[in-house]
PDB file of C-alpha atoms in Angstrom:
ATOM      1  CA  MET A  15       0.082  -0.072  -0.253  1.00 54.00           C
ATOM      2  CA  MET A  16       1.379   3.607  -0.565  1.00 65.00           C
ATOM      3  CA  THR A  17       1.780   6.199   1.261  1.00 76.00           C
ATOM      4  CA  ASP A  18       0.330   9.458   0.605  1.00 83.00           C
ATOM      5  CA  ILE A  19       2.648  12.327   1.436  1.00 89.00           C
ATOM      6  CA  LEU A  20       0.174  15.939   1.348  1.00 87.00           C
ATOM      7  CA  TYR A  21       1.805  18.481  -1.325  1.00 88.00           C
ATOM      8  CA  PRO A  22       2.124  21.672   0.588  1.00 87.00           C
ATOM      9  CA  HIS A  23      -0.437  23.517  -0.885  1.00 88.00           C
ATOM     10  CA  ASP A  24      -4.048  25.461  -0.014  1.00 86.00           C
ATOM     11  CA  ALA A  25      -6.330  22.310  -0.679  1.00 82.00           C
ATOM     12  CA  GLN A  26      -9.096  23.810   0.417  1.00 82.00           C
ATOM     13  CA  LEU A  27      -8.410  27.064  -2.422  1.00 87.00           C
ATOM     14  CA  TYR A  28      -6.736  25.150  -5.190  1.00 89.00           C
ATOM     15  CA  ASP A  29      -9.261  21.630  -4.932  1.00 87.00           C
ATOM     16  CA  ARG A  30     -11.056  20.215  -7.578  1.00 88.00           C
ATOM     17  CA  ARG A  31     -14.428  21.805  -7.931  1.00 93.00           C
ATOM     18  CA  PHE A  32     -13.601  23.942 -10.274  1.00 95.00           C
ATOM     19  CA  MET A  33     -10.560  23.115 -11.906  1.00 94.00           C
ATOM     20  CA  ASN A  34      -9.270  20.078 -13.759  1.00 92.00           C
ATOM     21  CA  CYS A  35      -6.453  17.733 -13.076  1.00 90.00           C
ATOM     22  CA  ALA A  36      -3.716  19.430 -15.223  1.00 92.00           C
ATOM     23  CA  GLU A  37      -4.942  23.218 -14.365  1.00 95.00           C
ATOM     24  CA  ARG A  38      -4.810  22.290 -10.574  1.00 93.00           C
ATOM     25  CA  HIS A  39      -1.328  21.274 -10.788  1.00 95.00           C
ATOM     26  CA  ALA A  40      -0.110  23.733 -13.116  1.00 96.00           C
ATOM     27  CA  VAL A  41      -1.773  26.333 -10.770  1.00 96.00           C
ATOM     28  CA  VAL A  42      -0.326  25.376  -7.418  1.00 95.00           C
ATOM     29  CA  PHE A  43       3.383  24.559  -9.098  1.00 96.00           C
ATOM     30  CA  LEU A  44       2.846  28.127 -10.614  1.00 97.00           C
ATOM     31  CA  LYS A  45       1.968  30.403  -7.568  1.00 96.00           C
ATOM     32  CA  GLU A  46       5.181  28.649  -5.647  1.00 95.00           C
ATOM     33  CA  ARG A  47       7.403  30.242  -8.575  1.00 96.00           C
ATOM     34  CA  ARG A  48       5.250  33.250  -9.324  1.00 96.00           C
ATOM     35  CA  ALA A  49       3.285  35.056  -6.498  1.00 94.00           C
ATOM     36  CA  GLN A  50       0.454  36.613  -8.583  1.00 96.00           C
ATOM     37  CA  THR A  51      -0.989  33.786 -10.577  1.00 96.00           C
ATOM     38  CA  ASP A  52      -4.102  34.082  -8.749  1.00 96.00           C
ATOM     39  CA  LEU A  53      -4.727  37.167 -10.713  1.00 97.00           C
ATOM     40  CA  LEU A  54      -5.843  34.356 -13.127  1.00 97.00           C
ATOM     41  CA  PHE A  55      -8.803  33.674 -11.171  1.00 97.00           C
ATOM     42  CA  TYR A  56     -10.736  36.933 -12.017  1.00 96.00           C
ATOM     43  CA  ARG A  57     -12.308  34.855 -14.936  1.00 96.00           C
ATOM     44  CA  ALA A  58     -13.401  32.188 -12.511  1.00 97.00           C
ATOM     45  CA  MET A  59     -16.702  34.090 -12.109  1.00 96.00           C
ATOM     46  CA  VAL A  60     -18.252  32.547 -14.741  1.00 97.00           C
ATOM     47  CA  SER A  61     -22.059  32.738 -15.870  1.00 97.00           C
ATOM     48  CA  SER A  62     -24.476  29.994 -14.775  1.00 97.00           C
ATOM     49  CA  ASP A  63     -25.847  29.836 -18.115  1.00 97.00           C
ATOM     50  CA  GLU A  64     -22.102  29.109 -19.269  1.00 97.00           C
ATOM     51  CA  ILE A  65     -22.042  26.001 -16.591  1.00 97.00           C
ATOM     52  CA  PHE A  66     -25.766  25.101 -17.932  1.00 97.00           C
ATOM     53  CA  ARG A  67     -24.877  24.382 -21.445  1.00 97.00           C
ATOM     54  CA  GLN A  68     -21.746  22.508 -20.940  1.00 97.00           C
ATOM     55  CA  ILE A  69     -22.983  20.718 -17.798  1.00 97.00           C
ATOM     56  CA  ILE A  70     -26.564  19.720 -18.381  1.00 95.00           C
ATOM     57  CA  GLN A  71     -27.533  20.482 -21.950  1.00 95.00           C
ATOM     58  CA  GLN A  72     -23.802  19.075 -23.573  1.00 97.00           C
ATOM     59  CA  LYS A  73     -23.576  16.993 -21.064  1.00 96.00           C
ATOM     60  CA  LYS A  74     -19.763  17.454 -20.601  1.00 95.00           C
ATOM     61  CA  PRO A  75     -17.955  15.937 -17.841  1.00 93.00           C
ATOM     62  CA  LYS A  76     -16.830  17.895 -15.184  1.00 94.00           C
ATOM     63  CA  TYR A  77     -13.148  17.423 -15.725  1.00 91.00           C
ATOM     64  CA  ASN A  78     -14.469  18.451 -19.588  1.00 93.00           C
ATOM     65  CA  PHE A  79     -15.355  22.299 -18.708  1.00 96.00           C
ATOM     66  CA  VAL A  80     -14.298  24.785 -20.240  1.00 96.00           C
ATOM     67  CA  ASN A  81     -13.814  27.780 -17.877  1.00 94.00           C
ATOM     68  CA  GLY A  82     -11.329  30.741 -19.667  1.00 92.00           C
ATOM     69  CA  CYS A  83      -8.577  31.139 -16.596  1.00 94.00           C
ATOM     70  CA  PHE A  84      -5.609  29.978 -18.667  1.00 94.00           C
ATOM     71  CA  ASN A  85      -5.923  32.072 -21.658  1.00 94.00           C
ATOM     72  CA  GLU A  86      -2.423  31.991 -23.642  1.00 96.00           C
ATOM     73  CA  PRO A  87      -2.804  36.551 -23.298  1.00 97.00           C
ATOM     74  CA  ASP A  88      -3.339  36.791 -18.751  1.00 98.00           C
ATOM     75  CA  LEU A  89      -0.447  33.911 -18.620  1.00 98.00           C
ATOM     76  CA  ASN A  90       1.746  35.987 -21.009  1.00 98.00           C
ATOM     77  CA  ALA A  91       0.775  38.995 -18.878  1.00 98.00           C
ATOM     78  CA  LEU A  92       2.520  37.637 -15.841  1.00 98.00           C
ATOM     79  CA  GLY A  93       5.722  36.300 -18.176  1.00 98.00           C
ATOM     80  CA  ILE A  94       4.140  32.740 -18.175  1.00 98.00           C
ATOM     81  CA  TYR A  95       4.257  31.153 -21.604  1.00 98.00           C
ATOM     82  CA  PRO A  96       3.467  28.161 -22.065  1.00 97.00           C
ATOM     83  CA  HIS A  97       5.574  24.699 -23.907  1.00 97.00           C
ATOM     84  CA  GLU A  98       4.487  21.963 -25.220  1.00 96.00           C
ATOM     85  CA  LEU A  99       6.184  18.919 -26.909  1.00 95.00           C
ATOM     86  CA  ARG A 100       4.537  15.052 -27.873  1.00 95.00           C
ATOM     87  CA  GLY A 101       6.555  11.552 -28.888  1.00 94.00           C
ATOM     88  CA  GLU A 102       5.502   8.429 -29.969  1.00 94.00           C
ATOM     89  CA  SER A 103       7.245   7.416 -26.745  1.00 95.00           C
ATOM     90  CA  PHE A 104       8.609   8.504 -23.426  1.00 96.00           C
ATOM     91  CA  ALA A 105      11.874   7.056 -24.199  1.00 96.00           C
ATOM     92  CA  GLN A 106      12.262   9.343 -27.567  1.00 97.00           C
ATOM     93  CA  ILE A 107      11.228  12.712 -24.930  1.00 97.00           C
ATOM     94  CA  LYS A 108      13.365  11.473 -21.917  1.00 97.00           C
ATOM     95  CA  PRO A 109      16.364  13.592 -22.205  1.00 97.00           C
ATOM     96  CA  ASP A 110      14.344  17.229 -22.802  1.00 97.00           C
ATOM     97  CA  VAL A 111      11.331  16.223 -20.020  1.00 97.00           C
ATOM     98  CA  ASP A 112      14.835  15.562 -17.469  1.00 97.00           C
ATOM     99  CA  ALA A 113      16.974  18.262 -18.317  1.00 97.00           C
ATOM    100  CA  LEU A 114      13.149  20.456 -18.213  1.00 97.00           C
ATOM    101  CA  ILE A 115      12.453  18.931 -15.192  1.00 97.00           C
ATOM    102  CA  ARG A 116      15.978  19.720 -13.971  1.00 97.00           C
ATOM    103  CA  GLN A 117      15.351  23.234 -15.493  1.00 96.00           C
ATOM    104  CA  TYR A 118      12.078  24.798 -14.707  1.00 96.00           C
ATOM    105  CA  GLY A 119      11.011  22.988 -11.387  1.00 96.00           C
ATOM    106  CA  PHE A 120       8.469  21.063 -13.549  1.00 97.00           C
ATOM    107  CA  VAL A 121       6.726  19.256 -16.149  1.00 98.00           C
ATOM    108  CA  LEU A 122       3.219  18.101 -16.932  1.00 98.00           C
ATOM    109  CA  ILE A 123       3.022  14.638 -18.883  1.00 97.00           C
ATOM    110  CA  SER A 124      -0.291  13.139 -20.112  1.00 94.00           C
ATOM    111  CA  GLY A 125      -0.912   9.222 -19.899  1.00 93.00           C
ATOM    112  CA  SER A 126      -3.264   6.544 -18.424  1.00 89.00           C
ATOM    113  CA  VAL A 127      -4.238   6.181 -14.722  1.00 86.00           C
ATOM    114  CA  PHE A 128      -3.935   2.279 -15.250  1.00 84.00           C
ATOM    115  CA  TYR A 129       0.199   2.027 -14.269  1.00 80.00           C
ATOM    116  CA  PHE A 130      -0.258   3.959 -11.147  1.00 90.00           C
ATOM    117  CA  PRO A 131      -0.545   2.449  -7.837  1.00 89.00           C
ATOM    118  CA  HIS A 132      -1.858   5.559  -6.618  1.00 86.00           C
ATOM    119  CA  CYS A 133      -4.641   5.705  -8.266  1.00 85.00           C
ATOM    120  CA  PRO A 134      -7.761   4.103  -8.001  1.00 79.00           C
ATOM    121  CA  GLU A 135      -7.986   2.741 -11.750  1.00 82.00           C
ATOM    122  CA  TYR A 136      -4.589   1.023 -11.310  1.00 75.00           C
ATOM    123  CA  ARG A 137      -4.322  -2.494 -13.121  1.00 80.00           C
ATOM    124  CA  GLN A 138      -8.494  -1.793 -13.538  1.00 79.00           C
ATOM    125  CA  LYS A 139      -8.994   0.903 -15.984  1.00 79.00           C
ATOM    126  CA  HIS A 140      -7.541   3.208 -18.298  1.00 81.00           C
ATOM    127  CA  LEU A 141      -8.330   6.540 -17.947  1.00 84.00           C
ATOM    128  CA  HIS A 142      -6.623   9.578 -19.512  1.00 86.00           C
ATOM    129  CA  HIS A 143      -5.076  12.040 -16.866  1.00 90.00           C
ATOM    130  CA  LEU A 144      -2.280  14.243 -16.180  1.00 94.00           C
ATOM    131  CA  VAL A 145       0.937  14.512 -13.302  1.00 96.00           C
ATOM    132  CA  VAL A 146       3.229  16.594 -12.682  1.00 97.00           C
ATOM    133  CA  LEU A 147       7.129  15.504 -12.737  1.00 98.00           C
ATOM    134  CA  ASN A 148       8.900  17.488 -10.552  1.00 97.00           C
ATOM    135  CA  GLY A 149      12.046  15.524  -9.752  1.00 96.00           C
ATOM    136  CA  VAL A 150      14.409  13.295 -10.889  1.00 96.00           C
ATOM    137  CA  ASP A 151      17.021  11.263  -9.893  1.00 95.00           C
ATOM    138  CA  GLU A 152      20.813  11.466 -11.395  1.00 92.00           C
ATOM    139  CA  ALA A 153      21.251   8.314 -12.948  1.00 92.00           C
ATOM    140  CA  GLY A 154      17.350   9.070 -14.695  1.00 91.00           C
ATOM    141  CA  ASP A 155      15.557   5.846 -13.124  1.00 93.00           C
ATOM    142  CA  ARG A 156      13.191   7.655 -10.581  1.00 96.00           C
ATOM    143  CA  TYR A 157      11.038  10.045 -10.825  1.00 97.00           C
ATOM    144  CA  GLN A 158       9.106  12.281  -8.194  1.00 96.00           C
ATOM    145  CA  VAL A 159       5.272  12.885  -9.167  1.00 96.00           C
ATOM    146  CA  ALA A 160       2.958  15.286  -8.003  1.00 96.00           C
ATOM    147  CA  ASP A 161      -0.736  13.956  -7.955  1.00 94.00           C
ATOM    148  CA  ASP A 162      -4.276  13.282  -6.543  1.00 91.00           C
ATOM    149  CA  ASN A 163      -4.648  10.866  -3.921  1.00 89.00           C
ATOM    150  CA  PRO A 164      -8.294   9.478  -4.342  1.00 86.00           C
ATOM    151  CA  ALA A 165      -9.408  12.007  -2.074  1.00 86.00           C
ATOM    152  CA  SER A 166      -8.702  14.395  -4.788  1.00 86.00           C
ATOM    153  CA  VAL A 167      -5.846  15.485  -2.189  1.00 88.00           C
ATOM    154  CA  LEU A 168      -2.197  16.919  -4.007  1.00 92.00           C
ATOM    155  CA  CYS A 169       0.097  14.212  -2.789  1.00 93.00           C
ATOM    156  CA  GLN A 170       4.119  13.291  -3.610  1.00 95.00           C
ATOM    157  CA  TYR A 171       5.094   9.976  -4.764  1.00 95.00           C
ATOM    158  CA  GLN A 172       7.953   8.048  -6.144  1.00 94.00           C
ATOM    159  CA  TYR A 173       7.699   6.255  -9.176  1.00 94.00           C
ATOM    160  CA  GLY A 174      10.456   4.360 -11.129  1.00 95.00           C
ATOM    161  CA  LEU A 175      11.090   4.827 -14.905  1.00 96.00           C
ATOM    162  CA  GLN A 176       9.481   1.442 -16.157  1.00 94.00           C
ATOM    163  CA  GLU A 177       5.731   3.102 -14.291  1.00 94.00           C
ATOM    164  CA  VAL A 178       6.248   6.508 -15.658  1.00 95.00           C
ATOM    165  CA  ALA A 179       7.078   4.783 -18.658  1.00 95.00           C
ATOM    166  CA  GLY A 180       3.889   2.495 -18.829  1.00 93.00           C
ATOM    167  CA  PHE A 181       1.526   5.780 -18.146  1.00 93.00           C
ATOM    168  CA  PHE A 182       3.226   7.885 -20.869  1.00 95.00           C
ATOM    169  CA  ASP A 183       2.621   5.348 -23.538  1.00 94.00           C
ATOM    170  CA  ASN A 184      -0.192   3.903 -22.914  1.00 88.00           C
ATOM    171  CA  ASN A 185      -2.548   7.253 -24.059  1.00 81.00           C
ATOM    172  CA  GLY A 186      -3.484   8.703 -26.920  1.00 79.00           C
ATOM    173  CA  ASP A 187      -1.674  12.286 -26.509  1.00 86.00           C
ATOM    174  CA  ARG A 188       1.440  11.565 -25.493  1.00 92.00           C
ATOM    175  CA  LEU A 189       2.064  15.085 -24.084  1.00 95.00           C
ATOM    176  CA  ALA A 190       4.384  17.267 -22.295  1.00 97.00           C
ATOM    177  CA  ARG A 191       3.385  20.541 -20.986  1.00 97.00           C
ATOM    178  CA  TRP A 192       6.267  22.900 -19.202  1.00 97.00           C
ATOM    179  CA  PHE A 193       6.269  26.401 -18.515  1.00 97.00           C
ATOM    180  CA  THR A 194       9.314  29.227 -19.049  1.00 97.00           C
ATOM    181  CA  LEU A 195       9.021  32.471 -16.490  1.00 96.00           C
ATOM    182  CA  ASP A 196      10.126  35.592 -18.128  1.00 96.00           C
ATOM    183  CA  HIS A 197      10.540  39.090 -16.247  1.00 96.00           C
ATOM    184  CA  TYR A 198       7.740  41.316 -15.625  1.00 96.00           C
ATOM    185  CA  ASN A 199       6.617  44.002 -14.576  1.00 97.00           C
ATOM    186  CA  SER A 200       3.686  43.316 -11.131  1.00 96.00           C
ATOM    187  CA  ASP A 201       2.131  46.837 -11.027  1.00 96.00           C
ATOM    188  CA  ASP A 202       1.807  46.429 -15.116  1.00 97.00           C
ATOM    189  CA  ALA A 203      -0.343  42.929 -14.552  1.00 97.00           C
ATOM    190  CA  THR A 204      -2.000  44.614 -11.425  1.00 95.00           C
ATOM    191  CA  ARG A 205      -3.032  47.060 -13.935  1.00 95.00           C
ATOM    192  CA  TYR A 206      -3.522  44.659 -17.111  1.00 97.00           C
ATOM    193  CA  PHE A 207      -6.127  42.343 -14.489  1.00 96.00           C
ATOM    194  CA  HIS A 208      -8.176  45.301 -13.452  1.00 93.00           C
ATOM    195  CA  GLN A 209      -8.872  46.276 -16.839  1.00 95.00           C
ATOM    196  CA  ALA A 210      -9.445  42.338 -17.454  1.00 96.00           C
ATOM    197  CA  LEU A 211     -12.001  42.487 -14.391  1.00 95.00           C
ATOM    198  CA  ARG A 212     -14.271  45.066 -16.041  1.00 94.00           C
ATOM    199  CA  ASP A 213     -14.019  43.908 -20.114  1.00 95.00           C
ATOM    200  CA  TYR A 214     -15.205  41.166 -18.544  1.00 95.00           C
ATOM    201  CA  LEU A 215     -17.491  42.251 -17.068  1.00 94.00           C
ATOM    202  CA  THR A 216     -18.931  44.660 -19.439  1.00 92.00           C
ATOM    203  CA  HIS A 217     -20.053  41.587 -21.668  1.00 92.00           C
ATOM    204  CA  TYR A 218     -20.837  39.226 -18.956  1.00 94.00           C
ATOM    205  CA  GLN A 219     -24.114  37.862 -19.580  1.00 94.00           C
ATOM    206  CA  ASP A 220     -26.117  35.361 -17.329  1.00 95.00           C
ATOM    207  CA  SER A 221     -30.137  34.860 -17.271  1.00 96.00           C
ATOM    208  CA  GLN A 222     -29.649  32.667 -14.303  1.00 94.00           C
ATOM    209  CA  GLN A 223     -31.385  29.522 -15.757  1.00 94.00           C
ATOM    210  CA  PHE A 224     -29.923  26.794 -14.501  1.00 95.00           C
ATOM    211  CA  LEU A 225     -30.793  28.077 -11.069  1.00 95.00           C
ATOM    212  CA  SER A 226     -34.428  29.466 -12.084  1.00 95.00           C
ATOM    213  CA  GLY A 227     -35.713  26.001 -13.431  1.00 94.00           C
ATOM    214  CA  ILE A 228     -34.047  23.496 -11.324  1.00 94.00           C
ATOM    215  CA  GLU A 229     -37.879  22.915 -10.305  1.00 93.00           C
ATOM    216  CA  ASP A 230     -38.838  22.326 -13.629  1.00 92.00           C
ATOM    217  CA  TYR A 231     -35.925  19.931 -14.579  1.00 93.00           C
ATOM    218  CA  LEU A 232     -36.165  17.684 -11.464  1.00 92.00           C
ATOM    219  CA  LYS A 233     -39.606  17.366 -12.316  1.00 89.00           C
ATOM    220  CA  ASP A 234     -40.043  16.547 -16.182  1.00 85.00           C
ATOM    221  CA  ASN A 235     -39.741  12.878 -17.576  1.00 80.00           C
ATOM    222  CA  PHE A 236     -37.425  13.212 -20.001  1.00 81.00           C
ATOM    223  CA  GLU A 237     -34.422  11.934 -18.858  1.00 86.00           C
ATOM    224  CA  ALA A 238     -33.433   9.530 -15.617  1.00 89.00           C
ATOM    225  CA  ARG A 239     -33.291  10.683 -12.090  1.00 90.00           C
ATOM    226  CA  GLU A 240     -29.672   9.922 -11.164  1.00 92.00           C
ATOM    227  CA  ILE A 241     -28.800  11.129 -14.300  1.00 94.00           C
ATOM    228  CA  LYS A 242     -29.965  15.080 -13.812  1.00 95.00           C
ATOM    229  CA  LEU A 243     -28.466  14.235  -9.901  1.00 95.00           C
ATOM    230  CA  GLN A 244     -25.296  13.729 -10.984  1.00 96.00           C
ATOM    231  CA  LEU A 245     -25.330  16.519 -13.377  1.00 97.00           C
ATOM    232  CA  LEU A 246     -26.530  19.070 -10.827  1.00 97.00           C
ATOM    233  CA  HIS A 247     -23.831  17.487  -8.922  1.00 97.00           C
ATOM    234  CA  ASP A 248     -21.307  18.220 -11.686  1.00 97.00           C
ATOM    235  CA  GLY A 249     -22.618  22.063 -11.835  1.00 97.00           C
ATOM    236  CA  PHE A 250     -22.517  23.192  -8.306  1.00 98.00           C
ATOM    237  CA  SER A 251     -19.799  22.024  -8.193  1.00 97.00           C
ATOM    238  CA  LEU A 252     -18.345  23.742 -10.259  1.00 97.00           C
ATOM    239  CA  LEU A 253     -20.256  26.997  -9.337  1.00 97.00           C
ATOM    240  CA  SER A 254     -19.083  26.659  -5.819  1.00 97.00           C
ATOM    241  CA  GLY A 255     -15.209  26.032  -6.719  1.00 96.00           C
ATOM    242  CA  SER A 256     -15.261  28.884  -8.902  1.00 97.00           C
ATOM    243  CA  ARG A 257     -17.024  31.303  -6.384  1.00 97.00           C
ATOM    244  CA  THR A 258     -14.579  30.712  -3.642  1.00 96.00           C
ATOM    245  CA  LEU A 259     -11.730  31.001  -6.263  1.00 97.00           C
ATOM    246  CA  PHE A 260     -13.311  34.925  -7.446  1.00 97.00           C
ATOM    247  CA  ALA A 261     -13.539  35.783  -3.792  1.00 97.00           C
ATOM    248  CA  HIS A 262      -9.489  35.058  -3.652  1.00 96.00           C
ATOM    249  CA  TYR A 263      -9.381  37.131  -6.836  1.00 96.00           C
ATOM    250  CA  LEU A 264     -11.167  40.312  -4.780  1.00 96.00           C
ATOM    251  CA  SER A 265      -9.145  39.435  -1.559  1.00 95.00           C
ATOM    252  CA  LEU A 266      -5.634  40.331  -3.874  1.00 93.00           C
ATOM    253  CA  GLN A 267      -7.548  42.765  -5.873  1.00 92.00           C
ATOM    254  CA  HIS A 268      -9.138  44.552  -4.122  1.00 92.00           C
ATOM    255  CA  PRO A 269      -8.623  44.351  -0.394  1.00 92.00           C
ATOM    256  CA  ASP A 270     -10.460  47.075   0.825  1.00 92.00           C
ATOM    257  CA  GLN A 271     -13.663  45.168  -0.458  1.00 92.00           C
ATOM    258  CA  ASP A 272     -14.487  42.777   2.999  1.00 94.00           C
ATOM    259  CA  ALA A 273     -17.830  43.083   2.133  1.00 94.00           C
ATOM    260  CA  MET A 274     -17.919  41.861  -1.296  1.00 95.00           C
ATOM    261  CA  THR A 275     -15.007  39.060  -0.750  1.00 96.00           C
ATOM    262  CA  GLU A 276     -17.511  37.611   1.864  1.00 97.00           C
ATOM    263  CA  LEU A 277     -20.348  37.968  -0.208  1.00 97.00           C
ATOM    264  CA  ALA A 278     -18.265  35.979  -3.065  1.00 97.00           C
ATOM    265  CA  ARG A 279     -17.133  33.647  -0.195  1.00 97.00           C
ATOM    266  CA  GLN A 280     -20.970  33.032   1.349  1.00 97.00           C
ATOM    267  CA  LEU A 281     -22.037  32.058  -2.756  1.00 98.00           C
ATOM    268  CA  GLY A 282     -19.030  29.287  -2.998  1.00 97.00           C
ATOM    269  CA  GLN A 283     -20.358  28.139   0.289  1.00 97.00           C
ATOM    270  CA  GLN A 284     -24.126  28.227  -0.747  1.00 98.00           C
ATOM    271  CA  ALA A 285     -23.429  26.305  -4.152  1.00 98.00           C
ATOM    272  CA  PHE A 286     -21.173  23.681  -1.929  1.00 97.00           C
ATOM    273  CA  ILE A 287     -24.174  22.958   0.399  1.00 97.00           C
ATOM    274  CA  LEU A 288     -26.426  22.981  -2.829  1.00 97.00           C
ATOM    275  CA  LYS A 289     -23.802  20.130  -4.233  1.00 97.00           C
ATOM    276  CA  SER A 290     -23.669  18.512  -0.656  1.00 97.00           C
ATOM    277  CA  LEU A 291     -27.800  18.064  -0.958  1.00 97.00           C
ATOM    278  CA  VAL A 292     -27.527  15.962  -4.294  1.00 96.00           C
ATOM    279  CA  VAL A 293     -25.046  14.001  -3.253  1.00 96.00           C
ATOM    280  CA  LYS A 294     -27.389  13.049  -0.141  1.00 96.00           C
ATOM    281  CA  ALA A 295     -30.529  12.292  -2.350  1.00 95.00           C
ATOM    282  CA  ARG A 296     -28.053  10.272  -5.038  1.00 93.00           C
ATOM    283  CA  ILE A 297     -27.397   7.909  -1.389  1.00 94.00           C
ATOM    284  CA  THR A 298     -31.127   7.759   0.271  1.00 94.00           C
ATOM    285  CA  GLN A 299     -32.834   8.380  -2.707  1.00 91.00           C
ATOM    286  CA  ARG A 300     -34.822  11.082  -1.631  1.00 92.00           C
ATOM    287  CA  LEU A 301     -34.866  14.824  -2.751  1.00 92.00           C
ATOM    288  CA  ASP A 302     -36.551  18.019  -1.178  1.00 94.00           C
ATOM    289  CA  ILE A 303     -36.847  19.549  -4.291  1.00 94.00           C
ATOM    290  CA  ALA A 304     -38.913  22.582  -2.839  1.00 95.00           C
ATOM    291  CA  ASP A 305     -35.939  23.035  -0.327  1.00 96.00           C
ATOM    292  CA  LEU A 306     -33.303  22.932  -2.931  1.00 96.00           C
ATOM    293  CA  ALA A 307     -35.306  25.413  -5.463  1.00 95.00           C
ATOM    294  CA  THR A 308     -35.439  27.954  -2.480  1.00 96.00           C
ATOM    295  CA  ARG A 309     -31.987  27.426  -1.533  1.00 97.00           C
ATOM    296  CA  ALA A 310     -31.309  28.231  -5.331  1.00 97.00           C
ATOM    297  CA  ARG A 311     -33.273  31.387  -5.562  1.00 96.00           C
ATOM    298  CA  GLN A 312     -31.548  33.077  -2.693  1.00 96.00           C
ATOM    299  CA  PHE A 313     -28.225  31.862  -4.506  1.00 97.00           C
ATOM    300  CA  GLN A 314     -30.050  33.971  -7.120  1.00 96.00           C
ATOM    301  CA  GLU A 315     -30.601  37.032  -5.337  1.00 96.00           C
ATOM    302  CA  GLN A 316     -27.035  37.385  -3.415  1.00 96.00           C
ATOM    303  CA  GLU A 317     -25.238  36.502  -6.919  1.00 96.00           C
ATOM    304  CA  SER A 318     -27.505  39.392  -8.292  1.00 95.00           C
ATOM    305  CA  ALA A 319     -26.021  41.639  -5.069  1.00 95.00           C
ATOM    306  CA  LEU A 320     -21.866  40.657  -6.052  1.00 96.00           C
ATOM    307  CA  LEU A 321     -22.589  41.308 -10.229  1.00 95.00           C
ATOM    308  CA  GLN A 322     -24.366  45.017  -8.567  1.00 94.00           C
ATOM    309  CA  ALA A 323     -21.817  45.734  -5.972  1.00 94.00           C
ATOM    310  CA  LEU A 324     -18.233  44.766  -8.722  1.00 93.00           C
ATOM    311  CA  ARG A 325     -19.778  47.195 -11.230  1.00 91.00           C
ATOM    312  CA  THR A 326     -20.870  49.833  -9.045  1.00 92.00           C
ATOM    313  CA  LEU A 327     -16.975  49.859  -7.706  1.00 89.00           C
ATOM    314  CA  LEU A 328     -15.236  49.268 -11.082  1.00 86.00           C
ATOM    315  CA  ARG A 329     -17.089  52.309 -12.619  1.00 83.00           C
ATOM    316  CA  GLY A 330     -15.838  54.201  -9.444  1.00 71.00           C
ATOM    317  CA  HIS A 331     -11.883  52.746 -10.499  1.00 62.00           C
TER     318      HIS A 331
END
């Protein structure tokens, strides 16, 4: 049995509610090297319409949700530049990967969870995944691997070349991703992200159909209840993680706006409660639809208040 060694990070903030494995892993390691990385989360305030469109209508897996938080212009504003390398096998790219780890500290590689004992699917199922290689020994035979444990908490593991190569070689992508850091001006970055939020909110629209239509959605008979509950679980998870990360962004960019930041935090907590109620319903097969709808309406009201306060604040700057 493998021992999970927690990788030092803010596990409550950088969790998997909103970000997929590649995004969360990258943010944790970039944050160590570039303190202002969290400014990327001005776009974490994704509309509930976007969650409704991708999760409820398109039925995307949560890990495929496109959130827009890691676009290249925003990364570049922080002096962060992403790069990719592909190869037919790990043996082909190993010299480059080892050199990149030693130079930049970490490299993300894609692969199949079938080959790593810390993954629940070990030797049972092939699923695409990304892990971080953040160390290699002098001989190039053993790697430090950072990845989620079964509870989705980022931990540190150690694997030999055979396991790492097996992971990489048996998936379709065969991709390595790394980041270079260039000099940048932190004051310019602060101004850039102030303007980026202003521009983002100028075009922000949200009918809140996802929240207002929950009761009707659950009562129609066009789809099995279990499928609906899974989709709602994923939707509320995204909603909770996004508002939590946006509250963190506000605390950095507008440290004098405690009330607004607290309102965003409360929205993250309320969405987490909605998710928890759905989890309970899946276990007990019982759901108080009226209570869920009431809580969703309360969320809508507070969200509208946050957006109004944000727009008022930004008009004054």
